[in-house]
GROMACS .gro file of C-alpha atoms in nm:
model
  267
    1UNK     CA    1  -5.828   1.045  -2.000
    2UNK     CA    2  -6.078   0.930  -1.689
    3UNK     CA    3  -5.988   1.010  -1.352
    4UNK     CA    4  -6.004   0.725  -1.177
    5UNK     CA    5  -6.097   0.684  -0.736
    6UNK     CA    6  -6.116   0.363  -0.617
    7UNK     CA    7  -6.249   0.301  -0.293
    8UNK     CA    8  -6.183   0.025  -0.081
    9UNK     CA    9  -5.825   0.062  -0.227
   10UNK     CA   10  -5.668  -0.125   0.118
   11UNK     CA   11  -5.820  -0.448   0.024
   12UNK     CA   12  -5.664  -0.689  -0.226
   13UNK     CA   13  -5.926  -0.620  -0.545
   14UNK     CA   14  -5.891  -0.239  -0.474
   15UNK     CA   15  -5.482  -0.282  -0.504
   16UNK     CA   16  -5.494  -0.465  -0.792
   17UNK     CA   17  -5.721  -0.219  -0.932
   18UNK     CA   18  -5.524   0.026  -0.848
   19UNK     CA   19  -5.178  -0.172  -0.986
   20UNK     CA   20  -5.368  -0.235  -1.347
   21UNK     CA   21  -5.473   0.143  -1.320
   22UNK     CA   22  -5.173   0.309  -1.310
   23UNK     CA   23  -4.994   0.089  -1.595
   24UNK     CA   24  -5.285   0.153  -1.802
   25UNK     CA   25  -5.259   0.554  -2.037
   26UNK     CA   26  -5.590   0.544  -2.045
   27UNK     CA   27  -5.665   0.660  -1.684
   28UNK     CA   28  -5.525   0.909  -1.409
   29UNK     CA   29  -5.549   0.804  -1.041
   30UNK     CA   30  -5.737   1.089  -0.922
   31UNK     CA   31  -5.779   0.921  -0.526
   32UNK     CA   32  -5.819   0.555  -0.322
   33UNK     CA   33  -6.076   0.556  -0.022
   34UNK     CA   34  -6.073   0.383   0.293
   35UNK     CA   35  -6.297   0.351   0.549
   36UNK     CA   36  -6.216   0.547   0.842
   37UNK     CA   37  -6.105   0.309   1.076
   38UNK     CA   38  -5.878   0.189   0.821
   39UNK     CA   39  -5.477   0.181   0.939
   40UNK     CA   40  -5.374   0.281   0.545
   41UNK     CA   41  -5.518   0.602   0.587
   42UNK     CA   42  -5.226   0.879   0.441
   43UNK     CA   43  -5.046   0.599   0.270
   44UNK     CA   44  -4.911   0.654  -0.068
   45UNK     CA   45  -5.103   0.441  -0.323
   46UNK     CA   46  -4.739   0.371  -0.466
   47UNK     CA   47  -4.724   0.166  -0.125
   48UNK     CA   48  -5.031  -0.044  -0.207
   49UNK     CA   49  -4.922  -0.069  -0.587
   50UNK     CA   50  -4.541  -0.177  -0.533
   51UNK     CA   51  -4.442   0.174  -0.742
   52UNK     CA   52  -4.239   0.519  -0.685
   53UNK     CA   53  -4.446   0.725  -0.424
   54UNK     CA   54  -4.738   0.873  -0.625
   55UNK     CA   55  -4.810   1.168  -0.389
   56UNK     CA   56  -5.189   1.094  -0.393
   57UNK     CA   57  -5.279   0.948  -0.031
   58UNK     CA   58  -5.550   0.673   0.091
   59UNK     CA   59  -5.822   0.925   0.241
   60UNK     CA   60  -6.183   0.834   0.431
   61UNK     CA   61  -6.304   1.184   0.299
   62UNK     CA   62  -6.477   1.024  -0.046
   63UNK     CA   63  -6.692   1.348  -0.092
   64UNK     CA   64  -6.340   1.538  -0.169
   65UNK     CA   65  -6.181   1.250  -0.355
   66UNK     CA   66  -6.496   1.218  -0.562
   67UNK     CA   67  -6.469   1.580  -0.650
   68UNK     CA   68  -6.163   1.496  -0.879
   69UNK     CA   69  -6.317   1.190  -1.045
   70UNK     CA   70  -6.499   1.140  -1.336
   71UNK     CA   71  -6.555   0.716  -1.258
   72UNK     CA   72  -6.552   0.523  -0.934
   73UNK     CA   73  -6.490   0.206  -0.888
   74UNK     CA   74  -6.643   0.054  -0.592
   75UNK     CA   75  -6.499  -0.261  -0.383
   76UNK     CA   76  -6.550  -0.137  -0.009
   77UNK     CA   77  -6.775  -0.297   0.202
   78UNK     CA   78  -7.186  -0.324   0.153
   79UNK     CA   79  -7.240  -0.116   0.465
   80UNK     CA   80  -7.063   0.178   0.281
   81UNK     CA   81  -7.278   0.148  -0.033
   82UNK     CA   82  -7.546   0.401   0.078
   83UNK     CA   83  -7.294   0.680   0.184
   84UNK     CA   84  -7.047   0.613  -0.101
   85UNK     CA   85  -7.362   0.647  -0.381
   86UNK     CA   86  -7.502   0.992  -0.260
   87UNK     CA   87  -7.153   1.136  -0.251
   88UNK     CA   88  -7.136   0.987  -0.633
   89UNK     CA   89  -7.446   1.179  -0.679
   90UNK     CA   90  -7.330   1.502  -0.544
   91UNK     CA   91  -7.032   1.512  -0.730
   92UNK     CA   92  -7.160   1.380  -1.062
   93UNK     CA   93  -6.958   1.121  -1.067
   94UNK     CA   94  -6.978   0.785  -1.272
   95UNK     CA   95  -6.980   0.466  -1.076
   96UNK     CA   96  -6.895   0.097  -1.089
   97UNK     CA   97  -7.001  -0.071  -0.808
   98UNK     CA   98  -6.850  -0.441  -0.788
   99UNK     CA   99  -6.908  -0.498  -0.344
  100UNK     CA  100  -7.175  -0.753  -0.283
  101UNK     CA  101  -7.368  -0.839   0.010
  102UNK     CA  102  -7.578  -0.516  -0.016
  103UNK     CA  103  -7.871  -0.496   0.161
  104UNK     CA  104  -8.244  -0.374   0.064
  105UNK     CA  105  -8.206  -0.009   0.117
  106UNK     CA  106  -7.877  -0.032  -0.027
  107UNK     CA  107  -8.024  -0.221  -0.361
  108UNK     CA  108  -8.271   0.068  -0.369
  109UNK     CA  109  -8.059   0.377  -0.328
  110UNK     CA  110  -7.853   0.243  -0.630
  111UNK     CA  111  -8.139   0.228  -0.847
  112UNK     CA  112  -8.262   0.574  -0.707
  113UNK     CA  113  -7.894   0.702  -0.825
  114UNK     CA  114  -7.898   0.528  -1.128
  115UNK     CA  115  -8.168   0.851  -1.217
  116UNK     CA  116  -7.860   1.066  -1.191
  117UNK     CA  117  -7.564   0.930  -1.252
  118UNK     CA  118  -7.451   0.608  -1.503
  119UNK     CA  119  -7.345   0.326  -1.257
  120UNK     CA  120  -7.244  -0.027  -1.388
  121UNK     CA  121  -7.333  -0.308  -1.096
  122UNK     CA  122  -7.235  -0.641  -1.118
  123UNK     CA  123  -7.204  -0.896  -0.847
  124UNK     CA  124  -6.886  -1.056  -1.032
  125UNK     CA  125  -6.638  -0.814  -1.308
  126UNK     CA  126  -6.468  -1.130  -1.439
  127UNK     CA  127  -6.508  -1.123  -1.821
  128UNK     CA  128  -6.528  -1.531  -1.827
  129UNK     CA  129  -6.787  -1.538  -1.534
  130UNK     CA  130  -7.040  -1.263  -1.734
  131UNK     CA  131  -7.001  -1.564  -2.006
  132UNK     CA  132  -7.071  -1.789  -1.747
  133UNK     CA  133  -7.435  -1.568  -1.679
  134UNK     CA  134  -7.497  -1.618  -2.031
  135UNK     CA  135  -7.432  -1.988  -2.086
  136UNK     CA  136  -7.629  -2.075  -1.793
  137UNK     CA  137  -7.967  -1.882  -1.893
  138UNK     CA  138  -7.892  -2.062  -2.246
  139UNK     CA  139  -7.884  -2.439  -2.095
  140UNK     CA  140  -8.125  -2.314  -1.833
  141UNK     CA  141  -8.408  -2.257  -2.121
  142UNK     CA  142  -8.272  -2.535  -2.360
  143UNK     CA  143  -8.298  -2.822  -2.087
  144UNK     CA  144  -8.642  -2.927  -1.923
  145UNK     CA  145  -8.689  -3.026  -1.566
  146UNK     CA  146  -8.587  -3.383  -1.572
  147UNK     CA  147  -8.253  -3.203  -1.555
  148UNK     CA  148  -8.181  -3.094  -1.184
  149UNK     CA  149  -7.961  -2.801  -1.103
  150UNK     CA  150  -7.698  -2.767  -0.846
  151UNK     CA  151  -7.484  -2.443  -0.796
  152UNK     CA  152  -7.134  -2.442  -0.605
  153UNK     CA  153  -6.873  -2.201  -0.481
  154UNK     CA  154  -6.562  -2.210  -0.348
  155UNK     CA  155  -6.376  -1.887  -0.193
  156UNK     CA  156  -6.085  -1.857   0.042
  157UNK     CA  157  -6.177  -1.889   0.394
  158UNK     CA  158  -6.131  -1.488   0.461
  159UNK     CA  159  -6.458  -1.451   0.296
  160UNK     CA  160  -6.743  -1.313   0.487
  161UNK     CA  161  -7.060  -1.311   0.274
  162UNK     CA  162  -7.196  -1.660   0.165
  163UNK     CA  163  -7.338  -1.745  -0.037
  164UNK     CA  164  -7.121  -1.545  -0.334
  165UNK     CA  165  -7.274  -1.272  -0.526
  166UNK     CA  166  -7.205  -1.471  -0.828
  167UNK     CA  167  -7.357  -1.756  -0.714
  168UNK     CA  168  -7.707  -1.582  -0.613
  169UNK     CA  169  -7.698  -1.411  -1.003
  170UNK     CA  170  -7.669  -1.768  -1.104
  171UNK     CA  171  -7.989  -1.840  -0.910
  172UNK     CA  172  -8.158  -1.592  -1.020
  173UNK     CA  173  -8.087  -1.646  -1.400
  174UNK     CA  174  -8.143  -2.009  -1.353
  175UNK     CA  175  -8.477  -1.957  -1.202
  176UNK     CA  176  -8.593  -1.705  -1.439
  177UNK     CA  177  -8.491  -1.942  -1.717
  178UNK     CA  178  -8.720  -2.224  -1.538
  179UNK     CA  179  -8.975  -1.955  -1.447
  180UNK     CA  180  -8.926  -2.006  -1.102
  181UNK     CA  181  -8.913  -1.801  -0.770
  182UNK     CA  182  -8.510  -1.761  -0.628
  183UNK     CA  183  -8.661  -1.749  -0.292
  184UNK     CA  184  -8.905  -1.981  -0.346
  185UNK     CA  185  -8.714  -2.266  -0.497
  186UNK     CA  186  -8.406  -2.249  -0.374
  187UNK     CA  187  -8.191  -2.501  -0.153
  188UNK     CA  188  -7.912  -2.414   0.081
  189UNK     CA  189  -7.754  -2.736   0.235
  190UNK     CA  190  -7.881  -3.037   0.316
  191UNK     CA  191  -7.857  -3.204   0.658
  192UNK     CA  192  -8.022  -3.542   0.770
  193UNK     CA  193  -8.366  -3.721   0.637
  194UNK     CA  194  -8.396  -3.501   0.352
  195UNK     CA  195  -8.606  -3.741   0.162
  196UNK     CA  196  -8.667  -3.748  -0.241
  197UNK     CA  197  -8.476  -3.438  -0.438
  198UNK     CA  198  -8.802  -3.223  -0.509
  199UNK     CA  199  -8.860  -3.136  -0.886
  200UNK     CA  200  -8.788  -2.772  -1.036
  201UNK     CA  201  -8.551  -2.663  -0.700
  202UNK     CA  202  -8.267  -2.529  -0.741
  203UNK     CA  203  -7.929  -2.584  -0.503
  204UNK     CA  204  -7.674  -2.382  -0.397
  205UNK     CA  205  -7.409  -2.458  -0.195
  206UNK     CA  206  -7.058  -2.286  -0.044
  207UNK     CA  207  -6.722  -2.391   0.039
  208UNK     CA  208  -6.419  -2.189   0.231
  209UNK     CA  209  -6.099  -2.282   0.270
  210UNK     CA  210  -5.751  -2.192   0.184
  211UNK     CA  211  -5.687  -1.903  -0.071
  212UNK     CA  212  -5.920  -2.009  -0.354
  213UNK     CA  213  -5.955  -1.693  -0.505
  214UNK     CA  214  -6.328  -1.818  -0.695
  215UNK     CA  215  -6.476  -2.107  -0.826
  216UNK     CA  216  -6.811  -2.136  -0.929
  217UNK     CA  217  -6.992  -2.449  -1.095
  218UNK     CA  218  -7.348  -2.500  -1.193
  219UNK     CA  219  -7.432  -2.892  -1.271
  220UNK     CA  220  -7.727  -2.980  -1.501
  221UNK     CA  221  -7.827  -3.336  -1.385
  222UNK     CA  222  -8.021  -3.596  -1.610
  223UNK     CA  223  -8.073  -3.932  -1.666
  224UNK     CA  224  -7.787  -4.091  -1.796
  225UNK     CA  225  -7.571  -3.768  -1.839
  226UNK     CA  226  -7.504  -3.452  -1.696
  227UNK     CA  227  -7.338  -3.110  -1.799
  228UNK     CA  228  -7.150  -2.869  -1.604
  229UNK     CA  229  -7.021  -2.485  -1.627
  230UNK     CA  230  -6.747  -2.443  -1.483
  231UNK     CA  231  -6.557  -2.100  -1.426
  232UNK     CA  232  -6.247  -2.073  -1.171
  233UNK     CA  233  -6.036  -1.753  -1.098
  234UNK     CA  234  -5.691  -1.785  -1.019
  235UNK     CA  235  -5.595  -1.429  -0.993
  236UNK     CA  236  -5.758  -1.062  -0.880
  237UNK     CA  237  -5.653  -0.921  -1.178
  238UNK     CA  238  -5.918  -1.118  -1.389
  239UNK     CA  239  -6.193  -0.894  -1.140
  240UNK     CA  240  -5.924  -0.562  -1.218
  241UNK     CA  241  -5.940  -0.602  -1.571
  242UNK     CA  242  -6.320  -0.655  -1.583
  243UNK     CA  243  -6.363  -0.346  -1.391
  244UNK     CA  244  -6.146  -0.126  -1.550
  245UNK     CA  245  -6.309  -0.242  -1.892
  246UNK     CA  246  -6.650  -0.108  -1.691
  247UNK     CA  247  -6.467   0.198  -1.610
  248UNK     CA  248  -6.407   0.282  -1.969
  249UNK     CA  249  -6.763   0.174  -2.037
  250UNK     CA  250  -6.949   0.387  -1.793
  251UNK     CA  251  -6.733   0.705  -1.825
  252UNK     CA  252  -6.914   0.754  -2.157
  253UNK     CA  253  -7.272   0.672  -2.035
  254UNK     CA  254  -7.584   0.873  -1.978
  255UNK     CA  255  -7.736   0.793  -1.672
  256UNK     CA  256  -7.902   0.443  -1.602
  257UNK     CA  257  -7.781   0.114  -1.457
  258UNK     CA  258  -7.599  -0.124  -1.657
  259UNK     CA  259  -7.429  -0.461  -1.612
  260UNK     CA  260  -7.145  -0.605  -1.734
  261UNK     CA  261  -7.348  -0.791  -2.030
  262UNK     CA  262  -7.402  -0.404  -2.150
  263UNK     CA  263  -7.043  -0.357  -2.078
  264UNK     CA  264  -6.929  -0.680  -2.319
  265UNK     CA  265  -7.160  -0.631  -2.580
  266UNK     CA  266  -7.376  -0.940  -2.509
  267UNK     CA  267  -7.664  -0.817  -2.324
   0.00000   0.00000   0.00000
């Protein structure tokens, strides 16, 4: 059985995670993390998950959670990431880490734990979306330049980061397929004179608004016909599922740093 912490359990992916979870024989809730400012800390996770009382409370301590974990799952905040990884490290823990937004240092004490400790990191769980990754660096290779590329989001207007994690993986495995730079040759918005679409650029644009849980589209533009990928969320537990199925994945890993290709079998 895997003993399961989640942390960032307050917020909507970590309940759901924590809902799917508990229904599922194949894990234990060993403890749900908060930050410390957090006004959940000491509630019952049966709270969060609509269930009987569980007797296992939301803590900010995730050293002494971690202690009675064997796999993490991660949906916090990026400012945590740094913190929450070394404790993984010091208890041996497994990790999946699903928060986006993470800075440099961040990127790079991930890949320093990934030494120690087997960590699956993906900027999106969804099962359809890790398709999605694939398809695109397919069509990315199989279509030339004369096809232009355009990448939207939408997400509910509560989110903070823009643009989506997903969407800059999309970059990057669109521009890799091109053999272009994601810095380089990338577009965000377009405002005024722009002038002439430049060849071999890639665009990415975000929308937020209502409660759109995640859409993401990437166009392939030609001459006389164009192709889209299209993948839209309409629930959490699409993200849940995913990351439980990492959960299972990574509990069983040596240490390294996977993705969720790994995780599906289609890396």
């Amino acid at each position: 059985m895997i003993r399961l912490a989640v942390t960032g359990a307050g917020g909507r992916m970590g309940a759901t995670i924590l809902k799917l979870a508990s229904a599922d024989k194949q894990f234990q809730i060993a403890g749900a993390v908060e930050s410390a400012q957090s006004n959940l800390l000491g509630t019952d996770i049966g709270d969060l998950t609509g269930s009987e009382p569980t007797g296992i409370r939301i803590s900010a301590d995730a050293a002494s959670v971690f202690k009675h974990a064997n796999v993490v799952i991660d949906f916090s905040h990026a400012s945590a990431t740094e913190d929450l990884i070394k404790a993984a490290v010091k208890a041996k823990t497994t990790y999946v880490l699903g928060t986006t937004g993470l800075s440099k240092a961040a990127q790079k004490a991930v890949r320093s734990a990934s030494n120690k400790i087997a960590i699956v990191q993906a900027p999106n769980m969804s099962i359809g979306v890790n398709v999605l990754f694939r398809l695109a660096d397919m069509v990315g290779k199989a279509l030339d330049e004369s096809y232009d590329i355009e990448i939207s989001e939408i997400h509910h207007r509560g989110k903070k980061d823009s643009p989506s994690g997903t969407a800059v993986k999309l970059l990057e495995i669109l521009a890799r397929a091109r053999g272009r730079n994601p810095e380089r040759d990338a577009i965000y918005g377009r405002e005024g004179e722009t002038g002439k679409r430049p060849s071999g650029k890639i665009g990415v644009f975000a929308l937020r608004g209502g409660d759109v849980v995640g859409d993401h589209t990437v166009s392939f533009l030609g001459d006389g016909e164009r192709l889209e990928l299209v993948h839209r969320a309409t629930s959490r537990e699409a993200f849940a599922q995913g990351a439980l199925r990492a959960a299972k994945f990574v509990a069983k890993r040596k240490a390294g740093l996977y993705d969720m290709q790994q995780v599906l079998g289609i890396a």
